[in-house]
Short mmCIF file of C-alpha atoms in Angstrom, two decimals:
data_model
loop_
_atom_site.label_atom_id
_atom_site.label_comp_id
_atom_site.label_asym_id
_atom_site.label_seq_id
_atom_site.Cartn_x
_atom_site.Cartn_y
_atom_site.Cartn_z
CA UNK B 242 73.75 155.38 138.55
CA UNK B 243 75.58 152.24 138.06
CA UNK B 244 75.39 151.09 134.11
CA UNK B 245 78.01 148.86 134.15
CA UNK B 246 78.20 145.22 135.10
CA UNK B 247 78.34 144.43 139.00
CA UNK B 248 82.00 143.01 140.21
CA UNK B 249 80.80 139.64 140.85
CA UNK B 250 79.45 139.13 137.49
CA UNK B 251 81.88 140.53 135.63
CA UNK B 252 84.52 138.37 137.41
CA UNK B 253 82.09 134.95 137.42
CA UNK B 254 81.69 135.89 133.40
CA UNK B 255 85.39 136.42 132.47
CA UNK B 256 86.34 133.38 134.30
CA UNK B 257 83.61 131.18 132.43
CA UNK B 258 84.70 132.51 129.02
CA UNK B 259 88.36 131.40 129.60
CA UNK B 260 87.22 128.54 130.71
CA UNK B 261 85.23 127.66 127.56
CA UNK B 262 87.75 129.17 125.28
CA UNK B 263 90.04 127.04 126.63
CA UNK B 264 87.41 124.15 125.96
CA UNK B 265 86.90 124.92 122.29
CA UNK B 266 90.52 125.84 121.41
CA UNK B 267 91.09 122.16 122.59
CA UNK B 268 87.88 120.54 121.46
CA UNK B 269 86.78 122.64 118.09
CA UNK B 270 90.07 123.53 116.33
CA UNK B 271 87.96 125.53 113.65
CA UNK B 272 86.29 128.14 115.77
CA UNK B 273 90.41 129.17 116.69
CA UNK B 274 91.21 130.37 112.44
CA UNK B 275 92.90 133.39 111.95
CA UNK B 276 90.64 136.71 110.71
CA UNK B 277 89.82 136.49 107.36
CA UNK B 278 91.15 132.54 107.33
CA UNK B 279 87.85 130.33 105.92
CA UNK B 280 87.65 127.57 104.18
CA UNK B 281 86.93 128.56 100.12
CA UNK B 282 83.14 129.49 99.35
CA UNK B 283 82.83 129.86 103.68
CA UNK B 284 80.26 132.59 104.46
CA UNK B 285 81.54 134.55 107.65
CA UNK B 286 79.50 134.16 110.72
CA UNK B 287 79.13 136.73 112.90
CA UNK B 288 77.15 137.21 116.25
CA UNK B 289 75.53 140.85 117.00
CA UNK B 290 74.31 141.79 120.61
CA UNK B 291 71.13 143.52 119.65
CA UNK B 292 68.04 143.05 117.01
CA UNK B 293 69.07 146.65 115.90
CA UNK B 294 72.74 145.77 115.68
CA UNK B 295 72.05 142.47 113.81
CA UNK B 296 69.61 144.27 111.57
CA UNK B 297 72.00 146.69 110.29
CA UNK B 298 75.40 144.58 109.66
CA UNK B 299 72.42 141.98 107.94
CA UNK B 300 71.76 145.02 105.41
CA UNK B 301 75.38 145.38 105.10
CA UNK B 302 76.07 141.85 104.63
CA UNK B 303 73.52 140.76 102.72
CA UNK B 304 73.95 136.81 101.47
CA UNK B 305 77.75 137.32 102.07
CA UNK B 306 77.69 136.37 105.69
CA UNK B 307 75.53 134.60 108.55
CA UNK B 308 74.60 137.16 110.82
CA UNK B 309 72.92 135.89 114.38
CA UNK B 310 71.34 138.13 116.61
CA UNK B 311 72.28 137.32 120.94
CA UNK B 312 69.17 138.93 122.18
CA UNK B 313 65.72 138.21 121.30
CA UNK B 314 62.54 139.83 121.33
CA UNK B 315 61.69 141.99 124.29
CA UNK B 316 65.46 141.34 125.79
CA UNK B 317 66.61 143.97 128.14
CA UNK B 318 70.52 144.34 127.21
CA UNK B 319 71.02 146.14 130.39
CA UNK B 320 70.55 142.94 132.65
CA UNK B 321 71.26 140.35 130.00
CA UNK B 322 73.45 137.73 131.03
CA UNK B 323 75.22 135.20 128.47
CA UNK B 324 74.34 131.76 128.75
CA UNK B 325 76.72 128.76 128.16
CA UNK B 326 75.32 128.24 124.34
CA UNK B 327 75.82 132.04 123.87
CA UNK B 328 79.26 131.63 124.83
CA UNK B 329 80.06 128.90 122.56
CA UNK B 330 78.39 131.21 119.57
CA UNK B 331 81.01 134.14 120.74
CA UNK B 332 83.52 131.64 120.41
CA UNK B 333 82.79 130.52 117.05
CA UNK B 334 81.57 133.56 115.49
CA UNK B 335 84.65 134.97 113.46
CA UNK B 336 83.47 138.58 114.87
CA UNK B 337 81.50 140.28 116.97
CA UNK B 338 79.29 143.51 116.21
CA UNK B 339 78.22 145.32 119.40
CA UNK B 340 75.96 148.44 120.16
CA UNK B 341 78.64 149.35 122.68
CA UNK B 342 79.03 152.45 125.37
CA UNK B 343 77.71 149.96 127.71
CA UNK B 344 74.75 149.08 126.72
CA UNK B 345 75.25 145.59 126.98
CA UNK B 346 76.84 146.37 130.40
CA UNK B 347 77.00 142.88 132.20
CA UNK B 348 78.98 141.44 129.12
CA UNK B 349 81.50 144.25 129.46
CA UNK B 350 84.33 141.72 130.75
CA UNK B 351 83.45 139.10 127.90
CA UNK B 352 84.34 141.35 125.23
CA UNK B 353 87.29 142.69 126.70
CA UNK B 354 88.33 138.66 126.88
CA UNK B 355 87.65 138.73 123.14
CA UNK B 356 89.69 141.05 121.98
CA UNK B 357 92.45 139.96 123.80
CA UNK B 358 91.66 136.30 122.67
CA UNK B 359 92.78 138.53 119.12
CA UNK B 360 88.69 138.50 117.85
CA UNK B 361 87.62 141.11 116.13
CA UNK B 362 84.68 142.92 118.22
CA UNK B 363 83.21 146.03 116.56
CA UNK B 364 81.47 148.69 118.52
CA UNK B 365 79.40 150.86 116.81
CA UNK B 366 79.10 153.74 119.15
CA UNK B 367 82.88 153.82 118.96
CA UNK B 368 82.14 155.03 115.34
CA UNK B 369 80.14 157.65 116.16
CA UNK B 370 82.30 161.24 117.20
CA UNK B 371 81.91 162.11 120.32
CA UNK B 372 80.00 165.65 120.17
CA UNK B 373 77.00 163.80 119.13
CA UNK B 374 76.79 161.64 122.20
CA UNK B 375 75.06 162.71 125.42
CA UNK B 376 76.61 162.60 128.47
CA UNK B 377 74.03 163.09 131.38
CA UNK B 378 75.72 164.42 133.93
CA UNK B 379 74.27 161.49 136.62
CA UNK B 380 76.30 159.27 133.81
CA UNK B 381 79.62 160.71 135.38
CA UNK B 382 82.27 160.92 132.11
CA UNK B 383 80.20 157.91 130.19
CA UNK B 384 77.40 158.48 127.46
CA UNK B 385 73.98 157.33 127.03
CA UNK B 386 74.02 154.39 124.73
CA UNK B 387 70.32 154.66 122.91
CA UNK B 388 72.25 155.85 119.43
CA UNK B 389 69.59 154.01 117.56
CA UNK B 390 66.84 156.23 118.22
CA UNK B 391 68.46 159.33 116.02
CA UNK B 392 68.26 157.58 112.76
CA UNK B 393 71.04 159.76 111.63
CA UNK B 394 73.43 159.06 114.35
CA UNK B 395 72.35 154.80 113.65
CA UNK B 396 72.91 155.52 109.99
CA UNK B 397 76.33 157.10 110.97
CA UNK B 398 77.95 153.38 112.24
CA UNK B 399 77.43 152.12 108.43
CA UNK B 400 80.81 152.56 107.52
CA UNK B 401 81.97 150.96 110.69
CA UNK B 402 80.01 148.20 109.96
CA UNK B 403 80.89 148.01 106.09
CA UNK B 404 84.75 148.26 107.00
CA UNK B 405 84.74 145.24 109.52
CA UNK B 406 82.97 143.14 107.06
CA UNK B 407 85.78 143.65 104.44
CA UNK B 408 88.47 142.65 106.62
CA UNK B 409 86.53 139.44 107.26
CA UNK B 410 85.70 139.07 103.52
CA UNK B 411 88.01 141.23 101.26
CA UNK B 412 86.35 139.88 98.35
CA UNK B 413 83.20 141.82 99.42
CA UNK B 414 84.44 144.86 100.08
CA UNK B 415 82.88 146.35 97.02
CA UNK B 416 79.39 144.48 97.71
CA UNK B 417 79.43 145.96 101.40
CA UNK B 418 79.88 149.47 100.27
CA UNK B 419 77.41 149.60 97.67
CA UNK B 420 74.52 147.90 100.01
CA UNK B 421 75.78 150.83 103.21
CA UNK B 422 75.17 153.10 100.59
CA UNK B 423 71.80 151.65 99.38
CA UNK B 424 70.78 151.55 102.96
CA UNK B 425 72.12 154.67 104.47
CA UNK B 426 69.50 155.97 101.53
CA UNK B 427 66.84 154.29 103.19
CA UNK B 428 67.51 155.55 106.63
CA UNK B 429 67.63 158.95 104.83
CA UNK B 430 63.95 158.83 103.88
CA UNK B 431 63.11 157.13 107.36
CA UNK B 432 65.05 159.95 109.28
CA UNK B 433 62.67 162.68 107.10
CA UNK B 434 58.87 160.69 107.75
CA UNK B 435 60.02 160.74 111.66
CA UNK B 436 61.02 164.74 111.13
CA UNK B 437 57.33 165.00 109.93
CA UNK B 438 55.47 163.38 111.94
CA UNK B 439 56.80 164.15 115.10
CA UNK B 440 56.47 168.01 113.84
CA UNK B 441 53.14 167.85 113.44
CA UNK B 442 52.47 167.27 117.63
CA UNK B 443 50.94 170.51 119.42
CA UNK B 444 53.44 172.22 121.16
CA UNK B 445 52.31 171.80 124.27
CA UNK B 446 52.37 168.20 124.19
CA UNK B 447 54.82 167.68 122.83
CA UNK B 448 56.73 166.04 125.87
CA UNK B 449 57.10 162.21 125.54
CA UNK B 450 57.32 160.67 128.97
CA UNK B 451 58.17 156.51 128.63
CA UNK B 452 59.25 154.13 131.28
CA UNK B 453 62.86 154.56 131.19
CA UNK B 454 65.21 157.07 129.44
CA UNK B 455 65.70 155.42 126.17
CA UNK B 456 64.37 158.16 124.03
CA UNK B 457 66.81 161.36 124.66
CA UNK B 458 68.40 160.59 121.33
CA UNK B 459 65.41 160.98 119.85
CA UNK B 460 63.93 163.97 121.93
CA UNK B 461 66.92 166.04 120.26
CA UNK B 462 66.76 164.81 117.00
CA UNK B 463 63.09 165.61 116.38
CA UNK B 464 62.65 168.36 118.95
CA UNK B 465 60.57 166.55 121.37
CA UNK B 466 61.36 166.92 125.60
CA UNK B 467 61.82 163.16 127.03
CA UNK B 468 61.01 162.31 130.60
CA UNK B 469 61.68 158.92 131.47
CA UNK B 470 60.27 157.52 135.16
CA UNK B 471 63.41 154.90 135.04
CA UNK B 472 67.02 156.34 134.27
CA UNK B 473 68.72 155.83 131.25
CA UNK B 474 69.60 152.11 132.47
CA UNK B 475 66.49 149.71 133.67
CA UNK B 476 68.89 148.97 136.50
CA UNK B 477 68.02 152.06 138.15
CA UNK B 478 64.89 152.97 140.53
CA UNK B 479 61.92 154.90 140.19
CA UNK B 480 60.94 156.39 143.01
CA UNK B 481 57.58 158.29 143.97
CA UNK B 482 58.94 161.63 144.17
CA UNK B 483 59.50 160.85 140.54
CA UNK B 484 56.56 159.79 139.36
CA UNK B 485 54.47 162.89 142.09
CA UNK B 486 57.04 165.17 139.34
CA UNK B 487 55.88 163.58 136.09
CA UNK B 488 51.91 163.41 137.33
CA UNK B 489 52.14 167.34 137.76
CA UNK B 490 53.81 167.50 134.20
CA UNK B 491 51.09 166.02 132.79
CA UNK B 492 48.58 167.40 134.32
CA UNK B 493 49.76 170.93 133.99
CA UNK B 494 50.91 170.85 129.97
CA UNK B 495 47.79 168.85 129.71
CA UNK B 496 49.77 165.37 127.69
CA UNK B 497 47.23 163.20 126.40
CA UNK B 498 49.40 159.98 126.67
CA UNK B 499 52.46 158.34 128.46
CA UNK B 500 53.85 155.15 126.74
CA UNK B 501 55.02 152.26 128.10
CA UNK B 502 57.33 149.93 126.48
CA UNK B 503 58.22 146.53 125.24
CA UNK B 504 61.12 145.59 127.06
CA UNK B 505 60.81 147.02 130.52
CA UNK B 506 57.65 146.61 133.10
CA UNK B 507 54.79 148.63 132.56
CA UNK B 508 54.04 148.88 136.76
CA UNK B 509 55.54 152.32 136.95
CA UNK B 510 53.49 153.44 133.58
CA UNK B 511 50.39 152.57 135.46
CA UNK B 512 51.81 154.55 138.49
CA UNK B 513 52.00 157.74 136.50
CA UNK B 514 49.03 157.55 134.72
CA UNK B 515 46.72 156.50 138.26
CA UNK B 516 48.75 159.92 139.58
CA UNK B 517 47.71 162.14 136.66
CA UNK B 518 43.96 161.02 137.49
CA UNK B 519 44.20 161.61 141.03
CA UNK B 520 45.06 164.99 139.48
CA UNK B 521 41.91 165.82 137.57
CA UNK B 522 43.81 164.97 134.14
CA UNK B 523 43.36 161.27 131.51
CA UNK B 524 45.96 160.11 130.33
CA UNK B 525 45.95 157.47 128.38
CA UNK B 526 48.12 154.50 127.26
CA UNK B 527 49.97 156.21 123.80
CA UNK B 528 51.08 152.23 122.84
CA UNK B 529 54.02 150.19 123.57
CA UNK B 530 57.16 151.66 122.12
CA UNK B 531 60.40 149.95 121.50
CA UNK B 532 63.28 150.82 123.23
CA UNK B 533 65.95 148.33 123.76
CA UNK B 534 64.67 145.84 121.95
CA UNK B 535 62.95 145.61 118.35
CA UNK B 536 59.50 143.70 117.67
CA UNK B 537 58.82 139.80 116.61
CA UNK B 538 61.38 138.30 114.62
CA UNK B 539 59.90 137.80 110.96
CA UNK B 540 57.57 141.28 111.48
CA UNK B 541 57.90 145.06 110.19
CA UNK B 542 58.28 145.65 113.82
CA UNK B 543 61.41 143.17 113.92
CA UNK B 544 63.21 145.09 111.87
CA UNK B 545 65.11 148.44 112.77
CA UNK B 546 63.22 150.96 110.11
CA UNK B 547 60.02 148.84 111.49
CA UNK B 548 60.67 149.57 115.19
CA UNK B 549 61.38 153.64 114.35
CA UNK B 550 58.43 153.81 112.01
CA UNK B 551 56.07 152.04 114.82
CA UNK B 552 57.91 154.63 117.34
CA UNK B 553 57.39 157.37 115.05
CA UNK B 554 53.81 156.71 113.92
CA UNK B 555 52.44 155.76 117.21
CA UNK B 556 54.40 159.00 119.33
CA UNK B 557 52.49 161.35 116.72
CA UNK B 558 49.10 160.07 116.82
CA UNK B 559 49.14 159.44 120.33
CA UNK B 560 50.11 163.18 121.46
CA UNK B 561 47.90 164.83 118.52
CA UNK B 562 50.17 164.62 115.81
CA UNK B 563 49.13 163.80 111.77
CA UNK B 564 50.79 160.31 110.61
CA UNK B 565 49.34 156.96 108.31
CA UNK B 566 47.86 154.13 110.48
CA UNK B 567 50.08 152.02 108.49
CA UNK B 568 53.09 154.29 108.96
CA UNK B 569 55.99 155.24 106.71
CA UNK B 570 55.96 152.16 104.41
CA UNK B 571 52.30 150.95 104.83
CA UNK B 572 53.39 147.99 106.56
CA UNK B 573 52.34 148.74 110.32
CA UNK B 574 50.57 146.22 112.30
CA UNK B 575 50.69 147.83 115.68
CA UNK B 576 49.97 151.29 115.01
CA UNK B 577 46.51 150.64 116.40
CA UNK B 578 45.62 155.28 116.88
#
């Protein structure tokens, strides 16, 4: 399974980011400061690859620094490409927070170019210790890079996250610990709703089968078996030997629903559930879940504890579970079972 960036990519990327770096160390003589070197009263900006990764240095942040998000709503980071303007804000930004273990695989060769342009690029799966990653074994030697889905591994990166801030902004240090604290709280009583909710499904259905293997992090957390149709990266295949395999799982455990999911193609979704009638067994459509990419900027759903509530909320009701309409802070507008 290849999760990483093809060669010609790669190379066409690197090339076009020393190309522009070139450009703005010539043409914008600001973006080129030393870390921590701003003018007085200058908020640090700072670019994040994913909604979840912008939405968790933002809670870290708070006022203290402009925090931009790369990807959008319903992004895939698996295939997402950089344009020019995205460039320019990786140039400007005086650092970089990532989700990292290659999750962002086709920008692999950009980041390497930024840390050796001296930028500060943080990864947060970096911060997290390596017995608590899987490591499929199709992944040969890397991990799967869905941390965000085990709210305690997500709520592990704060300090990562905290620690780069302060050597941006020393003079925050002590406002970025106390809000990584305040939030890792949060997460604390968002990590225990998901623990009951996701309890509460009927142990025979309690398999939750999506369209590509985003969800392992959270089949171990909560004690739920994950099937995805796609691997672990939308890059790979699903073939009908796969979906034949998944129709029979249904149909024998008897698993009311199969969700499909925001950022990734629904076609093979519609496979598997066509293949589970052909069996003599409904399934139904549990709701969209989010996987590699969070809801509508501005929403619950747009925010990280909004995307694992939704999860959460709609997983439980879906298979048989107990769990509020409105979910874990009342503020659910999706949760539609």
């Amino acid at each position: 399974m290849n999760i990483c960036s093809n060669t010609v990519a790669t190379k066409s990327l690197t090339k076009f980011i020393a190309i522009v770096g070139l450009a703005a160390a010539l043409l914008l003589p600001g973006t080129a400061r030393a870390e921590g070197e701003r003018l007085q009263g200058e908020r640090p900006n700072i670019v994040a690859t994913t909604g979840m990764v912008a939405d968790l240095v933002r809670a870290v942040a708070g006022d203290r620094a402009e925090v931009e998000a790369l990807m959008g709503e319903g992004v895939d980071p698996h295939l997402f490409k950089p344009t020019r303007s995205d460039t320019v804000k990786l140039l400007r930004a005086d650092a970089v927070f990532i989700s990292g273990l290659h999750l962002e695989g086709k920008m692999t060769a950009a980041f390497d170019r930024l840390r050796e342009s001296g930028k500060p690029v943080v990864a947060l799966g970096d911060a997290v210790p390596k017995e608590r990653l899987l490591s499929p074994p199709e992944f040969e030697g890397a991990h799967d890079p869905h941390i965000w889905m085990d709210v305690g591994i997500w709520a592990s990166t704060l300090p990562a996250i905290r620690d780069g801030l302060a050597r941006l902004d020393p003079a925050g240090a002590e406002t970025y610990a106390r809000n990584a604290d305040a939030y890792g709280a949060e997460l604390a009583r968002l990590d225990a709703y998901a623990r009951r909710v996701l309890s509460a499904i009927p142990g025979k259905a309690r398999v939750l089968v999506t369209a590509h293997d985003a969800f392992n992090y959270l089949g171990r957390a909560y004690g739920i078996e994950v099937r995805g149709i796609q691997g672990i990266s939308t890059e790979s295949e699903a073939g009908l030997r796969i979906i034949e395999e998944l129709a029979a799982l249904l149909a024998d455990r008897g698993v009311p629903a199969v969700f499909p999911e925001t950022s990734v193609s629904d076609r093979n979704v519609r496979a598997l559930v066509e293949g589970a009638g052909a069996r003599g067994h409904s399934v139904t459509l549990g709701g969209a879940l989010f996987s590699d990419a969070m809801g509508a900027p501005g929403s619950y759903e747009g925010t990280y504890i909004g995307m694992i509530d939704h999860n959460v909320t709609t997983i439980a009701r879906a298979l048989g579970g107990e769990a509020p309409a409105d979910g874990f802070q009342g503020k659910l507008a999706l949760a539609q079972r």
